[in-house]
Amino acid sequence: MENKAAREFASDLRGRLTVDAMMGHLAALQQIADAHDGTRAVGTPGYDASVDYVADVLRDNGFDVQTPEFQTRVFEAGDAILTVSGAAVAANPLNFSAGTPGLSGPLVPAPADDTPGCAPDDYAGVALEGAVVLVDRGSCPFQQKQSIAAKLGAVAMVVANNVDEEKMGGTLGEDAEVTIPVVSVSKADGARLRAAPGPVTLKLDAKTSTISARNVLAQTSTGSARNVVMVGGHLDSVREGPGINDNGSGVAAVLETAIRLGHAPPVNHAVRFAFWGAEEIGIVGSRKYIESLDVEGLKDIALYLNFDMIGSPNPGYFTYDGNQSTAVGRGESPPRVPEGSAGIERTFVDYLESAGKTAEDTSFDGRSDYDGFTMAGIPAGGLFSGAEEDKSPAQADLWGGTANEPFDPNYHKDTDTLDRVDRVALDINGGGVAYAVGFYAQDLGGRNGMPAREDRTRHELSGG
Ligand SMILES: [Zn+2]
């Protein structure tokens, strides 16, 4: 049978991973949160203690551990208070907007063209000095529009959405030099204000600060370092809670897999373990890591396995959709899913089947740390037990649990605690971490294998 030795090695590793040991790591992370204001968010002492815990456990088990530090900018803002001709208009700050204690000026619409506000001559004949400029979204980055308007003397910018949606997201960029407040309004409000401009007032509490954070990395001293099996999950929680399912669960499974595998196992391919910082504030740590690698470094990584929430209280059994068999939603462009990802998905589907669970797909929608890897052309996959979405009646028939309730009702809340983790889901999915790591550490070929090193396509991400 194909890959027989690899399957045996994988099953043996899986057999040595216990749910009690994983719960032990979760108890340690819960204690860390309890001792640090209930959070393990990046930029807080609870995060630093989490880094120390994981690094110490790895070192105690013989690993050489790195904790590379990176900087990132964090934007915090209150509600934007915008009035036009004395009437309130719903507005949201763009990320990294400047703040203002209160300003006023006439609303001046940018002339509507194909590249609204993207070049200084878009404003030919329009006086912007002291004005609040109203410009449509689209055609160039928000930061470009901001910079041009500010140079021409505008005191603030209102961006009108160009599609109908409840709330417009948007960022001026972590590294942008932003000198004026920038807020967004709906497409309908934008059209209304353009037709009847009037005097504007705007108030916005906003602050951008720089924080430092660390990733944790460790690699086996054995196996080929030119064909690395990489496995990781994010170590930080949200500010609001201790983050035990999200993502203590992934951390516990990856960490226990490292312990059971050991620092110098008899494997063909090196295994690199990663615990990412600052996922919850924009998937920062894993992207910074990818940006730190050159093309050869990227080619060394044969695949990346990601685990972010695997012990949800009302669990589903999802695999990342490596073969893209599930259509993306209307209007969404299909994600980049590198060759090899389909094989990873099959490995997990077969593993779950052996554990008595029928897998369903979860999309590579960019919501976790695999994103930097897939964008760089590295095949990826993983398991996921569900977040804030409701379990459907059909899914409750398939997996048990409660229909029409979230997979994790505690998602991003202070109730994401140790006692709410589902032990069965953690056992099955945690076992899947060990199984897949063990399998690919021995065999990257065959039906579920990865492209050979010389056939790997890799793209460097622009640093930022
Ligand atoms: Zn998460």
XYZ file of C-alpha atoms and ligand atoms in Angstrom:
465
model
C 0.000 0.000 0.000
C 1.173 3.485 -0.895
C 2.818 5.470 1.917
C 2.463 2.529 4.325
C 5.439 3.456 6.504
C 4.320 7.094 6.645
C 0.808 6.091 7.650
C 2.122 3.873 10.411
C 4.397 6.615 11.728
C 1.479 9.065 11.610
C -0.908 6.708 13.412
C 1.663 6.012 16.082
C 2.240 9.738 16.700
C -1.499 10.328 16.790
C -1.859 7.498 19.331
C 0.615 9.167 21.668
C -1.222 12.506 21.689
C -3.749 12.590 24.544
C -6.633 14.944 25.139
C -5.570 15.243 28.796
C -2.169 16.568 27.774
C -3.799 19.119 25.440
C -6.218 20.140 28.205
C -3.167 20.640 30.435
C -1.802 23.265 28.025
C -5.231 24.896 27.886
C -5.370 25.008 31.688
C -1.992 26.749 31.694
C -3.220 29.336 29.164
C -6.404 29.879 31.192
C -4.277 30.466 34.302
C -2.170 32.969 32.387
C -5.301 34.879 31.356
C -6.699 34.743 34.905
C -3.483 36.242 36.228
C -3.469 39.038 33.600
C -6.891 40.749 33.532
C -8.587 37.928 31.654
C -6.787 38.394 28.362
C -3.826 37.128 26.354
C -4.089 39.820 23.678
C -0.970 40.960 21.894
C 0.569 44.032 23.535
C -0.497 42.870 27.020
C 1.457 40.962 29.725
C -0.881 37.988 29.153
C 0.516 37.616 25.654
C 4.122 37.792 26.840
C 3.364 35.131 29.451
C 1.830 32.944 26.720
C 5.003 33.296 24.626
C 7.116 32.363 27.641
C 4.958 29.321 28.403
C 5.173 27.882 24.879
C 8.892 28.691 24.488
C 9.704 27.137 27.887
C 7.782 23.935 27.144
C 9.584 23.575 23.803
C 12.993 24.256 25.375
C 12.282 21.773 28.175
C 11.693 19.218 25.426
C 15.033 19.859 23.754
C 14.017 22.262 21.003
C 16.091 25.214 19.890
C 13.498 28.026 20.094
C 13.392 31.407 18.366
C 11.098 34.269 19.350
C 11.574 36.867 16.595
C 10.119 40.243 17.490
C 8.181 42.459 15.120
C 6.487 45.817 15.338
C 3.003 46.635 14.225
C 0.778 49.680 14.359
C -2.549 49.432 16.117
C -5.466 51.726 15.374
C -8.163 52.457 17.934
C -11.095 54.794 17.376
C -14.401 55.814 18.895
C -17.505 56.641 16.864
C -17.223 59.276 14.162
C -19.722 62.100 14.763
C -20.496 63.695 11.406
C -23.136 66.336 10.643
C -23.970 67.933 7.300
C -26.242 71.004 7.283
C -26.932 70.282 10.949
C -28.188 66.703 10.413
C -26.302 63.631 11.655
C -24.930 61.301 8.984
C -23.786 57.752 9.830
C -20.014 57.574 9.283
C -17.166 55.186 10.111
C -13.480 56.012 10.441
C -11.136 54.307 8.018
C -8.341 52.412 9.762
C -5.355 54.641 10.565
C -7.398 57.818 10.116
C -6.262 60.903 11.998
C -8.551 62.042 14.819
C -10.047 65.444 15.561
C -11.510 67.032 18.704
C -13.969 68.812 16.389
C -13.609 70.574 13.040
C -15.888 72.324 10.604
C -15.819 73.376 6.959
C -17.892 73.415 3.808
C -18.560 70.079 2.092
C -16.934 70.133 -1.350
C -17.653 67.184 -3.653
C -14.731 65.994 -5.776
C -15.653 66.100 -9.471
C -16.969 62.633 -10.384
C -14.752 60.902 -12.930
C -13.187 57.480 -13.573
C -10.424 58.083 -11.035
C -12.165 60.069 -8.269
C -9.648 62.085 -6.284
C -6.702 59.987 -7.456
C -4.727 62.836 -9.084
C -4.325 66.534 -8.182
C -5.878 67.665 -11.487
C -9.098 65.828 -10.577
C -9.643 68.955 -8.467
C -8.864 71.500 -11.205
C -10.853 74.663 -10.499
C -12.132 73.379 -7.121
C -11.131 75.237 -3.945
C -10.242 72.674 -1.240
C -8.559 75.008 1.275
C -10.363 74.488 4.591
C -12.949 72.180 3.006
C -14.242 68.724 3.885
C -13.903 66.885 0.590
C -16.466 64.270 -0.474
C -14.978 61.663 -2.793
C -16.220 58.353 -4.184
C -14.516 55.092 -3.289
C -12.648 53.286 -6.046
C -9.879 53.251 -8.650
C -6.938 54.014 -6.294
C -5.992 53.425 -2.635
C -7.707 55.515 0.045
C -4.297 56.762 1.136
C -3.651 58.279 -2.311
C -6.954 60.204 -2.134
C -6.175 61.348 1.419
C -2.698 62.538 0.578
C -3.807 64.575 -2.468
C -6.752 66.195 -0.681
C -4.626 67.062 2.355
C -1.933 68.650 0.158
C -4.604 70.785 -1.514
C -5.698 72.041 1.909
C -8.706 69.854 2.788
C -9.260 69.500 6.559
C -11.061 66.135 6.348
C -12.239 63.578 3.816
C -15.543 61.752 3.507
C -15.391 58.668 1.265
C -18.712 57.619 -0.284
C -19.050 53.876 -0.805
C -19.471 52.733 -4.403
C -21.423 49.584 -3.499
C -24.427 49.039 -1.228
C -23.295 47.360 1.989
C -24.138 47.745 5.639
C -20.743 48.998 6.774
C -17.781 49.879 4.630
C -14.437 48.531 5.819
C -11.251 50.157 4.659
C -7.763 51.060 5.694
C -5.357 53.818 4.835
C -2.548 51.359 5.546
C -0.361 50.633 8.552
C 2.528 52.665 7.155
C 0.534 55.552 5.720
C 1.292 59.113 6.698
C -2.199 60.349 7.459
C -2.706 64.003 8.330
C -6.513 64.480 8.142
C -9.513 62.502 9.431
C -11.016 60.134 6.840
C -14.476 58.637 7.353
C -16.776 56.613 5.113
C -20.485 57.004 4.410
C -22.926 54.749 2.535
C -23.419 54.953 -1.216
C -26.914 56.399 -0.706
C -25.744 59.055 1.772
C -22.869 59.916 -0.551
C -25.249 60.558 -3.458
C -27.572 62.615 -1.234
C -24.725 64.802 0.098
C -23.276 65.305 -3.370
C -26.669 66.649 -4.518
C -27.025 68.972 -1.518
C -23.666 69.880 0.054
C -23.684 72.074 3.168
C -21.603 72.973 6.209
C -19.949 70.007 7.940
C -18.840 69.254 11.477
C -16.779 66.207 12.392
C -15.548 64.788 15.684
C -13.438 61.649 15.955
C -11.417 60.113 18.779
C -8.674 58.119 17.076
C -5.254 56.913 18.058
C -2.550 54.936 16.277
C 0.191 53.374 18.386
C 3.093 51.022 17.721
C 3.364 47.747 19.632
C 5.999 45.004 19.673
C 5.110 41.320 19.643
C 6.867 37.991 19.180
C 6.244 34.825 17.190
C 7.547 31.519 18.565
C 9.359 29.154 16.167
C 11.089 25.803 16.634
C 12.251 23.138 14.198
C 13.353 19.524 14.458
C 17.113 19.084 14.078
C 16.429 16.053 11.860
C 14.868 15.741 8.389
C 15.558 17.708 5.232
C 15.501 21.466 5.839
C 14.842 21.987 2.119
C 11.480 20.205 2.381
C 10.004 21.523 5.598
C 6.602 20.551 6.970
C 5.363 23.669 8.721
C 2.529 23.678 11.260
C 1.137 26.554 13.290
C -1.642 28.470 14.941
C -2.055 31.895 16.509
C -1.061 32.353 20.129
C -2.808 35.661 20.864
C -6.383 36.126 22.089
C -8.696 39.066 21.508
C -8.742 41.820 24.146
C -12.199 40.739 25.296
C -11.284 37.314 26.611
C -8.845 34.508 27.438
C -9.024 32.884 23.991
C -9.050 29.249 25.053
C -10.832 27.760 22.035
C -9.678 30.707 19.866
C -6.916 29.767 19.737
C -5.566 27.972 22.799
C -6.983 24.835 21.200
C -4.802 25.046 18.091
C -1.783 26.008 20.205
C -2.313 23.058 22.578
C -2.505 20.566 19.694
C 0.526 21.933 17.838
C 2.565 22.171 21.061
C 1.690 18.650 22.201
C 2.482 17.332 18.706
C 5.945 18.921 19.021
C 6.483 17.259 22.403
C 5.362 13.819 21.204
C 7.342 14.050 17.956
C 10.441 15.289 19.786
C 13.255 17.587 18.703
C 15.249 14.922 16.835
C 12.784 12.340 15.486
C 13.644 9.826 12.733
C 11.876 11.779 9.972
C 12.653 12.430 6.299
C 11.525 16.064 6.345
C 12.120 18.650 9.039
C 9.077 19.880 10.964
C 8.845 23.583 11.879
C 6.397 24.622 14.594
C 5.019 28.167 14.692
C 2.957 30.102 17.235
C 1.907 33.423 15.756
C 1.435 36.788 17.395
C -1.031 39.530 16.433
C -3.397 37.360 14.378
C -6.394 38.939 16.057
C -5.396 42.461 15.026
C -4.977 41.701 11.339
C -3.028 38.427 10.842
C 0.206 40.314 11.391
C 2.751 37.868 12.855
C 2.473 35.181 10.184
C 2.617 37.773 7.391
C 5.704 39.416 8.904
C 7.289 35.974 9.039
C 6.537 35.265 5.359
C 7.853 38.727 4.439
C 11.089 37.890 6.257
C 11.820 34.970 3.882
C 13.419 35.167 0.440
C 12.328 32.930 -2.464
C 14.691 30.112 -1.432
C 13.373 30.277 2.127
C 9.825 30.124 0.811
C 10.699 27.160 -1.435
C 12.044 25.291 1.591
C 8.497 25.148 2.991
C 6.732 22.224 1.308
C 3.398 22.904 2.978
C 1.781 24.787 5.866
C -0.828 23.308 8.210
C -2.962 25.794 10.169
C -5.084 25.227 13.251
C -7.295 28.031 14.524
C -10.209 26.862 16.746
C -10.467 23.071 16.941
C -12.402 22.538 20.213
C -15.597 24.515 19.629
C -18.388 23.790 22.161
C -20.954 22.889 19.459
C -18.396 21.506 17.056
C -18.331 21.073 13.323
C -15.665 19.105 11.472
C -14.344 21.292 8.688
C -11.309 20.996 6.417
C -9.931 23.964 4.477
C -11.229 23.615 0.941
C -7.992 22.685 -0.823
C -9.691 21.222 -3.907
C -12.075 24.209 -4.119
C -15.090 21.953 -4.440
C -17.341 24.446 -2.633
C -18.291 27.471 -4.717
C -17.486 30.864 -3.225
C -20.307 33.327 -2.589
C -21.633 35.643 -5.247
C -19.387 38.612 -5.897
C -16.428 37.031 -4.101
C -13.341 36.289 -6.136
C -11.999 32.755 -5.610
C -9.113 32.601 -3.128
C -5.592 31.647 -4.184
C -5.184 27.967 -3.315
C -1.772 26.575 -4.361
C -1.283 23.162 -5.951
C -0.844 20.524 -3.245
C -3.619 21.915 -1.038
C -6.095 19.382 -2.456
C -3.871 16.522 -1.255
C -3.733 18.026 2.241
C -7.508 18.234 2.292
C -7.809 14.562 1.258
C -5.413 13.587 4.057
C -7.632 15.348 6.616
C -10.908 14.063 5.121
C -9.583 10.484 5.313
C -8.327 11.039 8.857
C -11.711 12.407 10.010
C -13.491 9.507 8.295
C -11.314 7.107 10.310
C -12.419 8.984 13.451
C -16.087 8.581 12.453
C -16.631 12.159 11.241
C -17.703 13.266 7.774
C -15.847 16.455 6.837
C -17.342 19.563 5.266
C -15.471 22.411 3.584
C -14.449 25.736 5.048
C -13.230 28.333 2.566
C -9.744 29.829 2.377
C -11.436 33.179 3.051
C -8.316 34.861 4.418
C -9.459 34.853 8.037
C -6.434 33.084 9.531
C -2.669 32.648 9.330
C -2.611 30.394 6.260
C -3.302 33.499 4.187
C 0.286 34.777 3.965
C 1.391 31.247 3.017
C -1.187 30.669 0.284
C -0.570 34.182 -1.083
C 3.122 33.253 -1.317
C 2.245 30.051 -3.225
C 2.692 27.557 -0.366
C 0.122 24.708 -0.257
C -1.924 24.803 2.934
C -4.637 23.019 4.833
C -6.037 22.398 8.266
C -8.982 21.583 10.472
C -11.567 23.944 11.971
C -14.484 23.299 14.345
C -16.476 26.481 13.617
C -16.813 30.000 15.030
C -19.742 32.435 15.269
C -21.866 30.919 12.503
C -24.882 28.730 13.316
C -24.791 24.974 12.910
C -27.464 24.006 10.384
C -30.053 21.279 11.094
C -28.326 19.099 8.470
C -24.977 19.618 10.225
C -26.533 18.743 13.591
C -27.829 15.498 12.023
C -24.358 14.791 10.673
C -22.254 15.678 13.725
C -24.636 15.920 16.681
C -24.878 19.057 18.791
C -27.438 21.838 18.619
C -28.914 23.149 15.379
C -29.458 26.885 14.838
C -26.899 27.776 17.471
C -23.320 28.928 16.866
C -20.487 26.416 16.669
C -18.826 28.623 19.274
C -21.243 30.948 21.121
C -18.247 32.330 23.068
C -16.352 33.473 19.996
C -14.300 36.593 20.844
C -15.990 36.915 24.258
C -14.876 36.672 27.879
C -16.718 33.326 28.037
C -14.190 31.574 25.750
C -12.906 29.617 28.769
C -11.397 26.224 29.606
C -14.631 24.614 30.810
C -16.388 25.296 27.504
C -13.945 23.477 25.221
C -15.381 20.298 23.691
C -13.034 17.459 24.677
C -14.200 15.110 21.921
C -13.606 17.683 19.177
C -10.239 18.612 20.697
C -9.259 14.932 20.850
C -10.263 14.196 17.245
C -8.930 17.407 15.691
C -5.797 17.480 17.855
C -5.159 13.920 16.739
C -5.486 15.169 13.173
C -2.663 17.653 13.791
C -0.361 14.854 14.924
C -1.481 12.544 12.126
C -0.897 15.015 9.299
C 2.425 16.228 10.729
C 3.647 12.648 11.143
C 2.485 11.657 7.680
C 4.067 14.529 5.753
C 7.236 14.445 7.862
C 7.845 11.023 6.321
C 6.370 11.293 2.843
C 5.731 14.334 0.636
C 5.113 12.216 -2.478
C 2.271 10.061 -3.700
C -1.340 10.865 -4.367
C -1.722 13.389 -1.519
C 1.798 14.759 -1.867
C 3.306 18.189 -2.578
C 5.039 19.523 -5.699
C 8.766 18.710 -5.768
C 11.070 21.542 -4.663
C 12.133 22.429 -8.239
C 8.469 22.727 -9.275
C 7.423 25.023 -6.422
C 6.187 28.458 -7.431
C 6.779 31.062 -4.766
C 6.103 34.798 -4.612
C 7.776 37.169 -2.194
C 5.251 39.399 -0.490
C 6.160 43.052 -0.457
C 7.432 43.942 3.005
C 5.416 46.330 5.126
Zn -8.518 32.593 15.751
